[in-house]
Coordinates of C-alpha atoms in Angstrom, one line a residue:
Q1 CA 0.0 0.0 0.0
F2 CA 3.0 2.3 -0.5
D3 CA 1.3 4.0 -3.4
N4 CA -1.9 4.6 -1.5
L5 CA -0.1 5.8 1.6
E6 CA 2.0 8.1 -0.6
K7 CA -1.1 9.7 -2.1
H8 CA -2.8 10.0 1.3
T9 CA 0.2 11.7 3.0
Q10 CA 0.5 14.1 0.0
W11 CA -3.1 14.9 0.4
G12 CA -2.5 15.7 4.1
I13 CA 0.3 18.1 3.2
D14 CA -2.0 19.7 0.6
I15 CA -4.7 20.2 3.3
L16 CA -2.1 21.8 5.6
E17 CA -0.9 24.1 2.9
K18 CA -4.5 25.0 2.1
Y19 CA -5.1 25.9 5.7
I20 CA -1.9 28.1 5.7
K21 CA -3.2 29.9 2.7
F22 CA -6.6 30.4 4.4
V23 CA -5.0 31.9 7.5
K24 CA -2.7 34.1 5.3
E25 CA -5.7 35.5 3.5
R26 CA -7.4 36.1 6.8
T27 CA -4.4 38.1 8.0
E28 CA -4.5 40.2 4.8
I29 CA -8.2 40.9 5.3
E30 CA -7.5 41.9 8.9
L31 CA -4.8 44.3 7.8
S32 CA -6.9 45.7 5.0
Y33 CA -9.8 46.2 7.5
A34 CA -7.6 47.9 10.0
K35 CA -6.2 50.2 7.3
Q36 CA -9.7 51.1 6.2
L37 CA -10.8 51.7 9.8
R38 CA -7.7 54.0 10.4
N39 CA -8.4 55.9 7.1
L40 CA -12.0 56.3 8.1
S41 CA -11.0 57.6 11.5
K42 CA -8.4 59.9 10.0
K43 CA -10.9 61.2 7.4
Y44 CA -13.3 62.4 10.0
Q45 CA -10.8 63.7 12.5
P46 CA -11.0 67.5 12.9
K47 CA -8.3 69.4 10.9
K48 CA -6.0 71.5 13.0
N49 CA -6.6 75.2 13.1
S50 CA -9.8 74.9 11.3
K51 CA -13.4 75.7 12.0
E52 CA -14.1 72.0 12.5
E53 CA -11.8 72.1 15.6
E54 CA -14.1 74.7 17.2
E55 CA -17.1 72.4 16.8
Y56 CA -15.6 69.9 19.2
K57 CA -16.4 72.0 22.2
Y58 CA -19.8 70.4 22.1
T59 CA -20.3 67.2 24.1
S60 CA -21.9 65.4 21.1
C61 CA -18.9 66.3 18.9
R62 CA -16.5 65.3 21.6
A63 CA -18.3 61.9 21.9
F64 CA -17.9 61.5 18.1
L65 CA -14.2 62.3 18.5
S66 CA -13.9 59.7 21.2
T67 CA -15.6 57.2 18.8
L68 CA -13.1 58.0 16.2
N69 CA -10.2 57.5 18.6
E70 CA -11.7 54.2 19.9
M71 CA -12.1 53.0 16.3
N72 CA -8.5 53.8 15.8
D73 CA -7.6 51.5 18.8
Y74 CA -10.2 49.0 17.4
A75 CA -8.3 48.9 14.1
G76 CA -5.1 48.4 16.1
Q77 CA -6.5 45.2 17.6
H78 CA -7.2 43.9 14.2
E79 CA -3.6 44.5 13.3
V80 CA -2.6 42.6 16.4
I81 CA -4.8 39.7 15.2
S82 CA -3.0 39.8 11.8
E83 CA 0.4 39.9 13.4
N84 CA -0.3 37.0 15.9
M85 CA -1.8 34.8 13.2
T86 CA 1.1 35.4 11.0
A87 CA 3.7 34.7 13.7
Q88 CA 1.9 31.8 15.5
I89 CA 0.2 30.0 12.6
T90 CA 1.3 31.0 9.1
V91 CA 5.1 31.1 9.7
D92 CA 5.1 28.2 12.1
L93 CA 3.0 25.9 9.9
A94 CA 5.0 26.8 6.8
R95 CA 8.2 25.7 8.6
Y96 CA 6.4 22.6 9.8
V97 CA 5.3 21.7 6.3
Q98 CA 8.9 21.8 5.1
E99 CA 9.9 19.5 7.9
L100 CA 6.9 17.2 7.2
K101 CA 7.8 16.9 3.5
Q102 CA 11.4 16.1 4.4
E103 CA 10.3 13.4 6.9
R104 CA 7.7 11.9 4.5
K105 CA 10.4 11.7 1.8
S106 CA 12.8 10.0 4.2
N107 CA 10.1 7.4 5.3
F108 CA 9.1 6.5 1.8
H109 CA 12.7 6.3 0.7
D110 CA 13.3 3.7 3.4
G111 CA 10.2 1.9 2.4
R112 CA 11.2 1.8 -1.3
K113 CA 14.7 0.7 -0.3
A114 CA 13.3 -2.2 1.8
Q115 CA 11.0 -3.1 -1.0
Q116 CA 13.8 -3.1 -3.5
H117 CA 15.9 -5.3 -1.2
I118 CA 13.3 -7.9 -0.8
E119 CA 12.7 -7.9 -4.6
T120 CA 16.5 -8.4 -5.1
C121 CA 16.5 -11.3 -2.7
W122 CA 13.5 -12.8 -4.4
K123 CA 15.3 -12.6 -7.8
Q124 CA 18.3 -14.3 -6.3
L125 CA 16.1 -17.1 -5.0
E126 CA 14.5 -17.6 -8.3
S127 CA 17.8 -17.6 -10.1
S128 CA 19.3 -20.3 -7.7
K129 CA 16.1 -22.3 -8.0
R130 CA 16.2 -22.3 -11.8
R131 CA 19.9 -23.3 -11.7
F132 CA 19.2 -26.1 -9.2
E133 CA 16.4 -27.3 -11.4
R134 CA 18.6 -27.2 -14.5
D135 CA 21.4 -29.0 -12.8
C136 CA 19.1 -31.7 -11.6
K137 CA 17.7 -32.3 -15.0
E138 CA 21.2 -32.4 -16.6
A139 CA 22.4 -34.8 -13.8
D140 CA 19.4 -37.0 -14.5
R141 CA 20.1 -37.1 -18.2
A142 CA 23.8 -37.9 -17.6
Q143 CA 22.8 -40.8 -15.3
Q144 CA 20.4 -42.2 -17.9
Y145 CA 23.1 -41.8 -20.6
F146 CA 25.6 -43.6 -18.4
E147 CA 23.2 -46.5 -17.7
K148 CA 22.5 -46.8 -21.4
M149 CA 26.2 -46.9 -22.3
D150 CA 26.8 -49.4 -19.5
A151 CA 24.1 -51.7 -20.8
D152 CA 25.3 -51.5 -24.4
I153 CA 27.8 -54.3 -25.1
N154 CA 29.1 -52.6 -28.2
V155 CA 30.4 -49.6 -26.3
T156 CA 34.0 -49.6 -25.1
K157 CA 34.9 -49.6 -21.5
A158 CA 36.5 -46.2 -21.9
D159 CA 33.3 -44.7 -23.2
V160 CA 31.4 -46.2 -20.3
E161 CA 33.9 -44.8 -17.8
K162 CA 33.6 -41.4 -19.5
A163 CA 29.8 -41.5 -19.3
R164 CA 30.1 -42.5 -15.6
Q165 CA 32.4 -39.6 -14.8
Q166 CA 30.2 -37.2 -16.6
A167 CA 27.2 -38.4 -14.6
Q168 CA 29.0 -38.0 -11.4
I169 CA 30.0 -34.4 -12.3
R170 CA 26.5 -33.5 -13.2
H171 CA 25.3 -35.1 -10.0
Q172 CA 27.8 -33.1 -8.0
M173 CA 26.7 -29.9 -9.7
A174 CA 23.1 -30.7 -8.8
E175 CA 24.1 -31.2 -5.2
D176 CA 25.9 -27.9 -5.2
S177 CA 23.0 -26.1 -6.8
K178 CA 20.7 -27.7 -4.2
A179 CA 22.9 -26.5 -1.4
D180 CA 23.1 -23.0 -2.9
Y181 CA 19.4 -22.9 -3.4
S182 CA 18.7 -24.1 0.1
S183 CA 21.0 -21.4 1.5
I184 CA 19.5 -18.6 -0.6
L185 CA 16.0 -19.8 0.2
Q186 CA 16.7 -19.7 3.9
K187 CA 18.2 -16.3 3.6
F188 CA 15.3 -15.0 1.6
N189 CA 12.8 -16.4 4.1
Q190 CA 14.6 -14.6 6.8
E191 CA 14.7 -11.4 4.8
Q192 CA 11.1 -11.7 3.9
H193 CA 10.2 -12.2 7.6
E194 CA 12.1 -9.2 8.6
Y195 CA 10.6 -7.2 5.7
Y196 CA 7.0 -8.0 6.6
H197 CA 7.4 -8.2 10.4
T198 CA 10.0 -5.5 11.1
H199 CA 11.0 -3.1 8.3
I200 CA 7.6 -2.4 6.8
P201 CA 5.7 -2.2 10.1
S202 CA 8.4 0.2 11.3
I203 CA 8.1 2.4 8.3
F204 CA 4.4 2.3 8.3
Q205 CA 4.5 3.3 12.0
K206 CA 6.6 6.2 11.2
I207 CA 4.3 7.3 8.5
Q208 CA 1.3 6.9 10.8
E209 CA 3.0 9.0 13.5
M210 CA 3.9 11.6 11.0
E211 CA 0.3 11.8 9.8
E212 CA -1.0 11.9 13.4
R213 CA 1.4 14.7 14.2
R214 CA 0.2 16.6 11.2
I215 CA -3.4 16.1 12.2
V216 CA -2.7 17.2 15.8
R217 CA -0.7 20.2 14.5
I218 CA -3.5 21.4 12.3
G219 CA -5.9 21.1 15.2
E220 CA -3.6 23.1 17.5
S221 CA -3.4 25.7 14.8
M222 CA -7.2 26.0 14.7
K223 CA -7.2 26.4 18.4
T224 CA -4.5 29.1 18.1
Y225 CA -6.6 30.7 15.4
A226 CA -9.5 31.0 17.9
E227 CA -7.3 32.1 20.8
V228 CA -5.7 34.9 18.8
D229 CA -9.2 36.3 18.2
R230 CA -10.2 35.6 21.8
Q231 CA -7.2 37.5 23.2
V232 CA -8.2 40.8 21.7
I233 CA -11.9 40.5 22.6
P234 CA -11.4 42.2 26.1
I235 CA -9.6 45.2 24.5
I236 CA -12.2 45.4 21.7
G237 CA -14.8 45.4 24.5
K238 CA -13.0 48.2 26.2
C239 CA -13.0 50.2 22.9
L240 CA -16.7 49.6 22.6
D241 CA -17.2 50.5 26.3
G242 CA -15.3 53.7 25.6
I243 CA -17.7 54.6 22.8
V244 CA -20.7 53.9 25.1
K245 CA -19.2 56.0 27.9
A246 CA -18.5 58.9 25.5
A247 CA -22.1 58.6 24.2
E248 CA -23.4 58.6 27.8
A249 CA -21.3 61.8 28.5
I250 CA -23.3 63.8 26.0
D251 CA -25.0 66.6 27.8
Q252 CA -27.7 68.3 25.7
K253 CA -28.1 71.1 28.3
N254 CA -24.4 71.9 28.2
D255 CA -24.4 72.0 24.4
S256 CA -27.4 74.3 24.4
Q257 CA -25.6 76.6 26.9
L258 CA -22.6 76.7 24.6
V259 CA -24.8 77.7 21.7
I260 CA -26.4 80.4 23.8
E261 CA -22.9 81.7 24.9
A262 CA -21.6 81.6 21.3
Y263 CA -24.5 83.5 19.7
K264 CA -25.7 85.7 22.6
S265 CA -25.9 89.2 21.0
G266 CA -26.3 91.3 24.1
F267 CA -29.0 93.4 22.5
E268 CA -32.1 94.2 24.6
P269 CA -35.5 93.7 22.9
P270 CA -36.7 96.9 21.2
G271 CA -39.4 99.0 22.7
D272 CA -42.8 99.6 21.2
I273 CA -42.8 101.7 18.0
E274 CA -44.8 104.9 18.6
F275 CA -47.6 106.0 16.2
E276 CA -46.5 108.8 14.0
D277 CA -49.2 111.2 12.9
Y278 CA -48.7 112.5 9.3
T279 CA -52.0 114.4 9.2
Q280 CA -50.2 117.5 10.4
P281 CA -47.3 118.6 8.3
M282 CA -43.8 118.6 9.9
K283 CA -45.3 117.2 13.1
R284 CA -42.7 115.1 15.0
T285 CA -43.4 112.9 17.9
V286 CA -40.9 112.1 20.6
S287 CA -40.6 108.3 21.2
D288 CA -39.9 106.9 24.6
N289 CA -36.4 105.9 23.6
S290 CA -35.3 109.3 22.3
L291 CA -32.3 110.9 23.8
S292 CA -34.2 113.3 26.0
N293 CA -36.3 110.6 27.6
S294 CA -33.4 108.2 27.9
R295 CA -31.5 110.8 29.8
G296 CA -34.4 111.3 32.1
D297 CA -34.9 107.7 33.1
G298 CA -31.3 106.5 32.6
K299 CA -32.4 103.5 30.6
P300 CA -31.6 103.9 26.9
E301 CA -33.5 101.6 24.5
L302 CA -32.9 100.5 21.0
K303 CA -35.0 102.3 18.4
F304 CA -35.7 100.1 15.4
G305 CA -37.3 102.3 12.8
G306 CA -38.8 101.1 9.6
K307 CA -37.5 101.8 6.1
S308 CA -37.3 105.5 5.5
K309 CA -39.9 106.7 3.2
G310 CA -39.2 109.7 0.9
K311 CA -35.9 111.4 1.2
L312 CA -33.4 111.2 4.1
W313 CA -33.0 114.1 6.4
P314 CA -29.3 114.8 5.4
F315 CA -30.7 115.8 2.0
I316 CA -33.4 118.2 3.4
K317 CA -32.8 121.7 2.4
K318 CA -31.3 123.9 5.1
N319 CA -34.3 126.3 5.5
K320 CA -36.6 123.3 6.0
L321 CA -34.3 121.8 8.7
M322 CA -34.0 125.1 10.6
S323 CA -37.8 125.6 10.5
L324 CA -38.3 122.1 11.8
L325 CA -35.8 122.8 14.6
T326 CA -37.4 126.1 15.6
S327 CA -41.1 125.1 15.3
P328 CA -41.8 122.5 18.0
S329 CA -44.7 120.2 17.7
P330 CA -47.6 120.4 20.3
K331 CA -46.0 117.6 22.3
Q332 CA -42.7 119.4 22.5
Q333 CA -43.6 123.1 23.1
K334 CA -41.6 123.2 26.3
E335 CA -38.7 121.0 25.2
P336 CA -35.3 122.8 25.2
L337 CA -33.8 123.5 21.8
S338 CA -30.7 121.6 22.7
H339 CA -32.7 118.4 23.1
R340 CA -34.1 118.8 19.6
F341 CA -30.6 119.4 18.2
N342 CA -29.4 116.3 20.1
E343 CA -32.3 114.2 18.7
F344 CA -31.3 115.2 15.2
M345 CA -27.7 114.5 15.8
I346 CA -28.3 111.0 17.2
S347 CA -30.6 110.0 14.3
K348 CA -28.2 111.5 11.7
P349 CA -26.6 108.8 9.6
K350 CA -22.9 109.1 9.1
I351 CA -22.7 109.2 5.3
H352 CA -18.9 109.1 5.2
C353 CA -19.1 105.6 6.7
F354 CA -21.0 104.2 3.8
R355 CA -17.6 103.1 2.4
S356 CA -17.7 100.1 4.8
L357 CA -21.0 98.8 3.3
K358 CA -19.5 97.6 0.1
R359 CA -20.2 93.9 -0.5
G360 CA -17.4 91.7 0.9
G361 CA -15.8 94.6 2.8
A362 CA -13.2 94.0 5.5
T363 CA -14.3 93.6 9.2
P364 CA -13.9 96.8 11.2
E365 CA -10.9 96.8 13.5
D366 CA -13.0 97.3 16.6
F367 CA -15.5 94.6 15.5
S368 CA -18.2 97.1 15.8
N369 CA -20.2 95.3 13.2
L370 CA -20.9 92.5 15.7
P371 CA -23.5 92.3 18.5
P372 CA -22.2 93.5 21.9
E373 CA -21.6 90.0 23.4
Q374 CA -19.9 88.7 20.2
R375 CA -17.8 91.9 20.0
R376 CA -16.7 91.5 23.6
K377 CA -15.5 87.9 22.9
K378 CA -13.6 89.0 19.8
L379 CA -12.0 91.9 21.6
Q380 CA -11.0 89.7 24.6
Q381 CA -9.5 87.2 22.2
K382 CA -7.6 90.0 20.4
V383 CA -6.3 91.3 23.8
D384 CA -5.1 87.8 24.8
E385 CA -3.3 87.4 21.5
L386 CA -1.6 90.7 21.8
N387 CA -0.6 89.9 25.4
K388 CA 1.0 86.6 24.3
E389 CA 2.9 88.4 21.5
M390 CA 4.1 91.0 24.0
Q391 CA 5.2 88.3 26.4
K392 CA 7.2 86.6 23.6
E393 CA 8.8 89.9 22.6
A394 CA 9.6 90.6 26.3
D395 CA 11.2 87.2 26.7
Q396 CA 13.3 87.8 23.5
R397 CA 14.3 91.2 24.9
D398 CA 15.4 89.6 28.2
A399 CA 17.4 87.0 26.3
I400 CA 19.1 89.6 24.2
T401 CA 19.9 91.7 27.3
K402 CA 21.4 88.7 29.1
M403 CA 23.5 87.9 26.0
K404 CA 24.7 91.6 25.9
D405 CA 25.7 91.4 29.5
V406 CA 27.7 88.2 28.7
Y407 CA 29.4 90.0 25.8
L408 CA 30.2 92.9 28.1
K409 CA 31.8 90.6 30.6
N410 CA 33.5 88.4 28.0
P411 CA 34.3 90.6 24.9
Q412 CA 36.0 87.6 23.2
M413 CA 32.6 85.9 22.9
G414 CA 31.0 88.7 20.8
D415 CA 30.5 92.4 20.2
P416 CA 27.9 93.9 22.6
A417 CA 27.2 96.7 20.1
S418 CA 26.0 94.2 17.5
L419 CA 22.9 93.5 19.7
D420 CA 21.8 97.1 20.1
H421 CA 19.9 97.2 16.8
K422 CA 18.1 94.0 17.6
L423 CA 17.3 95.2 21.1
T424 CA 15.9 98.5 19.8
E425 CA 13.8 96.7 17.2
V426 CA 12.3 94.4 19.9
S427 CA 11.6 97.3 22.2
Q428 CA 9.8 99.1 19.3
N429 CA 7.8 96.0 18.7
I430 CA 6.8 95.8 22.4
D431 CA 5.7 99.5 22.3
K432 CA 3.6 99.0 19.2
L433 CA 2.0 95.9 20.7
R434 CA 1.4 97.7 24.0
L435 CA -0.4 100.6 22.2
E436 CA -2.4 98.1 20.1
A437 CA -3.4 96.3 23.3
Q438 CA -4.4 99.5 25.0
K439 CA -6.6 100.4 22.1
F440 CA -8.4 97.1 22.2
E441 CA -8.6 97.1 26.0
A442 CA -10.3 100.5 25.7
W443 CA -12.8 99.1 23.3
L444 CA -13.2 96.1 25.5
A445 CA -13.8 98.3 28.6
E446 CA -16.4 100.3 26.7
V447 CA -18.3 97.1 25.8
E448 CA -18.0 95.6 29.3
G449 CA -19.4 98.9 30.8
R450 CA -16.2 100.1 32.5
L451 CA -16.5 103.3 30.4
P452 CA -19.8 105.2 29.8
V453 CA -21.8 103.2 27.3
R454 CA -22.5 104.8 24.0
G455 CA -26.2 105.7 23.1
E456 CA -28.0 102.6 21.7
Q457 CA -29.0 104.4 18.4
T458 CA -25.4 105.6 17.9
R459 CA -24.1 102.2 18.7
R460 CA -26.3 100.7 16.0
Q461 CA -25.1 103.1 13.5
S462 CA -21.5 102.6 14.5
G463 CA -21.9 98.9 13.9
M464 CA -23.6 99.5 10.6
Y465 CA -21.2 102.1 9.1
D466 CA -18.0 101.2 10.9
G467 CA -17.8 104.5 12.6
Q468 CA -15.4 105.0 15.6
G469 CA -15.7 107.5 18.4
G470 CA -11.9 107.9 18.9
P471 CA -9.9 111.0 18.1
T472 CA -8.9 109.7 14.7
G473 CA -12.5 109.3 13.4
N474 CA -13.9 111.8 10.9
S475 CA -17.6 111.5 12.0
C476 CA -19.8 114.4 11.0
A477 CA -20.9 114.9 14.6
Q478 CA -17.7 114.0 16.3
D479 CA -17.0 117.6 17.6
R480 CA -20.2 117.4 19.6
E481 CA -19.7 113.9 21.0
S482 CA -18.2 112.9 24.3
P483 CA -15.5 110.2 24.4
D484 CA -18.1 107.5 24.7
G485 CA -20.1 108.7 21.6
S486 CA -23.0 110.3 23.4
Y487 CA -23.7 114.1 23.5
T488 CA -22.7 116.1 26.5
E489 CA -24.7 118.7 28.3
E490 CA -22.0 120.1 30.5
R491 CA -22.2 123.4 28.7
S492 CA -25.0 125.8 29.1
Q493 CA -27.9 125.6 26.7
E494 CA -27.0 128.9 25.1
N495 CA -23.4 127.9 24.3
E496 CA -24.6 124.5 23.1
V497 CA -27.2 126.0 20.7
K498 CA -24.6 128.4 19.4
V499 CA -22.1 125.7 18.7
L500 CA -24.6 123.4 17.2
A501 CA -26.1 126.1 15.0
A502 CA -22.6 127.0 13.8
D503 CA -21.8 123.4 13.1
F504 CA -25.1 123.0 11.3
D505 CA -24.3 126.0 9.2
D506 CA -20.9 124.5 8.3
E507 CA -22.2 121.1 7.6
F508 CA -25.2 122.0 5.5
D509 CA -23.8 124.7 3.4
D510 CA -22.9 122.1 0.8
E511 CA -26.2 120.1 1.3
E512 CA -27.9 121.8 -1.6
P513 CA -28.9 119.3 -4.2
L514 CA -25.8 118.1 -6.1
P515 CA -25.9 118.4 -9.9
A516 CA -26.2 115.3 -11.9
I517 CA -22.9 114.1 -13.5
G518 CA -24.5 111.4 -15.6
T519 CA -27.1 108.7 -15.7
C520 CA -27.2 105.0 -14.9
K521 CA -29.3 102.0 -15.6
A522 CA -30.1 99.4 -12.9
L523 CA -28.9 96.0 -14.0
Y524 CA -30.5 94.3 -11.0
T525 CA -33.2 95.0 -8.4
F526 CA -31.7 96.3 -5.2
E527 CA -33.6 96.6 -1.9
G528 CA -32.2 99.5 0.1
Q529 CA -32.5 98.0 3.6
N530 CA -30.0 100.3 5.4
E531 CA -30.4 104.0 6.1
G532 CA -28.9 106.1 3.4
T533 CA -29.4 103.5 0.6
I534 CA -32.2 103.7 -2.0
S535 CA -34.2 100.9 -3.7
V536 CA -34.0 100.5 -7.4
L537 CA -35.8 98.2 -9.9
E538 CA -34.1 96.3 -12.7
G539 CA -34.0 98.5 -15.9
E540 CA -34.8 101.7 -14.1
I541 CA -33.0 104.9 -15.4
L542 CA -31.7 107.3 -12.6
Y543 CA -29.3 110.2 -12.3
V544 CA -25.8 109.9 -11.0
I545 CA -24.8 112.7 -8.5
E546 CA -21.7 111.1 -7.0
E547 CA -19.6 108.4 -8.6
D548 CA -17.9 105.4 -7.0
K549 CA -14.9 106.5 -4.8
G550 CA -13.4 103.1 -4.8
D551 CA -15.6 101.6 -2.1
G552 CA -18.2 100.0 -4.3
W553 CA -21.1 102.5 -3.8
T554 CA -22.5 105.1 -6.2
R555 CA -24.8 107.9 -5.1
I556 CA -27.9 108.4 -7.4
R557 CA -31.1 110.4 -7.5
R558 CA -34.5 109.4 -8.7
N559 CA -36.2 112.8 -8.3
E560 CA -35.7 115.9 -6.2
D561 CA -36.8 114.1 -3.0
E562 CA -35.3 110.6 -3.4
E563 CA -31.6 109.9 -3.5
G564 CA -29.2 107.6 -1.9
Y565 CA -26.5 105.0 -2.4
V566 CA -26.6 101.7 -4.4
P567 CA -23.9 99.1 -5.1
T568 CA -21.9 100.1 -8.2
S569 CA -22.0 96.5 -9.5
Y570 CA -25.8 96.8 -9.6
V571 CA -25.9 99.7 -12.1
E572 CA -24.3 100.6 -15.4
V573 CA -23.1 104.2 -15.3
Y574 CA -23.0 106.6 -18.2
L575 CA -21.0 109.7 -17.1
D576 CA -21.3 113.1 -18.8
K577 CA -17.8 114.0 -19.8
N578 CA -18.6 117.7 -19.6
A579 CA -20.1 117.5 -16.1
K580 CA -18.1 118.8 -13.2
G581 CA -16.2 116.1 -11.3
A582 CA -16.7 113.5 -14.0
K583 CA -13.7 111.3 -14.8
T584 CA -12.7 110.2 -18.2
Y585 CA -12.3 106.4 -18.5
I586 CA -10.1 104.9 -21.1

C-alpha cells in the first residue's frame, strides 16, 4: 500500500498548505480592514486650526471624536490579530510543512529501499532455484546416458567410464545447486520475515506517527486561530465601552448653553414703536427711547425704525431743517432746543461711513459690526493674542539683554554693540504691541461697561457704518460727541445752541442738491434696507450725482426728493464728460 499511503500523505500536506493559505488571506483581510478603519477615523478627524476644531467643544462632537479614537484603537486590535496569526500560525505551519515533506520523503525512501531489497532477494532465490532445477535435469540425463552406455555391449569400456564420470560431475553440480538454493531460500525467508514483520511495520508506524502529528498540528493551529481572536476581545470590549461611555457623557443642556454663549448678542428687545401722525405737516413725535427721555430715566432703549420713506434728512434743504428745529410740535412746546438738536444729531446717519458697506468689505478693526456680546468675545480674544505676543517679545528682549551682559563681561565671545539694533527693534515692537493692546482694551472696557456706554442708536449706526468715536474718526458729529459717543450737556444751553447752530451751518452749506454728472441703468433690483441707501428696480434709469470713490457705492437720485447709495455693481453708469467732477475712463 505504499502508493496509496504516498497519495494520502501528500493529500494531508495539501490540506495543511490550504489551511496556511486560508490563514494568510485572513491576515490580509484583517490588515486591510484595520487600514480602512484607520483611514475612516483619520478622514473624520478635525483638521488642526480649522473651523471644525471649534465644533468639538460640544459634548456630542467630543463623543464623536472619542468614537473616532476608539475606532483607531479598534483597528489596532485587528492589526494585532493579523500579526499574531502570521507569527503563530502561518510562519510556524510553513516551517512545519517543510519538515513534514522532508520526513515523508525519508520514510518513503526507506520503504522503497526495503521493497527493492526484498525484490532483489526474491530474484536471487528464483535464479538459484532455476539453476538447481537445470542442474538436476542435466544430472538425471547424464545418469540415464551412463546407464544406457553401460548396458550396451558394443560400447567400449572407456566410453562407459567417461559417461560414468560425466554423470558423477552432473550429480555433484546438482548437489551444489541444491545446497546453494537451500542457502538462498533460507536467507530469503529470513529477509522476507524481517521485511514483513520488522521493516515495513516500522516504516508504516513512522508514516502513521507523521500523519497523526500533522493532524494534531492542524488542530492546534485551529485552536490558536480562535485564541488569537479571543485575546483581543477584552480590548475590543474596552473600545466599545469607551464609545458607550462617550455617548453617555453627551449633555444636551451643556451644548445648548454653549450655543447660547456663542451667539448671545447682548441686545435688549426693542421698545414699542410709537404711532407717527402724518395728518399735520412737519409734526414730530418724541418716542420713549429718544435721547431726551433716555437721559431722564437713565435706561436707553434701541429704536428700530422702519425703512425711510421719501428722502433722508441729510438731504433736506437747510431752510426746512431750521424751520423744523425752531417750530416745535404740540407735544414738545416746552422742550429745550438743545434736546431737539441732540435728537437730530443722534438720528443723523454718518454718510462718510457708507464706504464700509460695500459687499465683501473688511471687518472693522474694533469689531463694531458684531453684536455686543460677540464683540466682547472677539476683543477679549484679540487682547489675549496681543498679550501673548508682548510676552514673547519681552522674553526675547530679556534674552538679548542677558546675551549683551555676557558679551560685556567676555568681549571675546562677541561684540555687545551688535545686539543694540536688535534690542531697539524688539523694544519698538513691544511699544507697538502695547499701544495696540491698550486700544483694544479701551474698546473692551467700553463694551463691558467700565466706560460710559454709547447711546444705543449711535451704537447701532457705529456697527452699521464702521464709525469710531476715537480722536482719529472723521464722523460728522464728532466735535459734539463725548469720548463714549453720546452728546454732553456740560455746557450751558446757550453755548450748546450756538455751537450746534454754527456746526449745522458749516455742515449743511454744501447740502444743496448736487448736480447730476451722468445717468445710470439698474442691472438688477436692489432693496435698500439700510439707512442712506435707495431701492431701485431692474432696468430703471436714474441720475448719478456722485460716482464710486473706490468703495463699491454710487450715489444716485430718482427725483428731487429721493436719492441715496446703491452698489456700483448693480448699475451701469454713463457719465457726462462735460459734467463737473466726472472722470474720463479709457
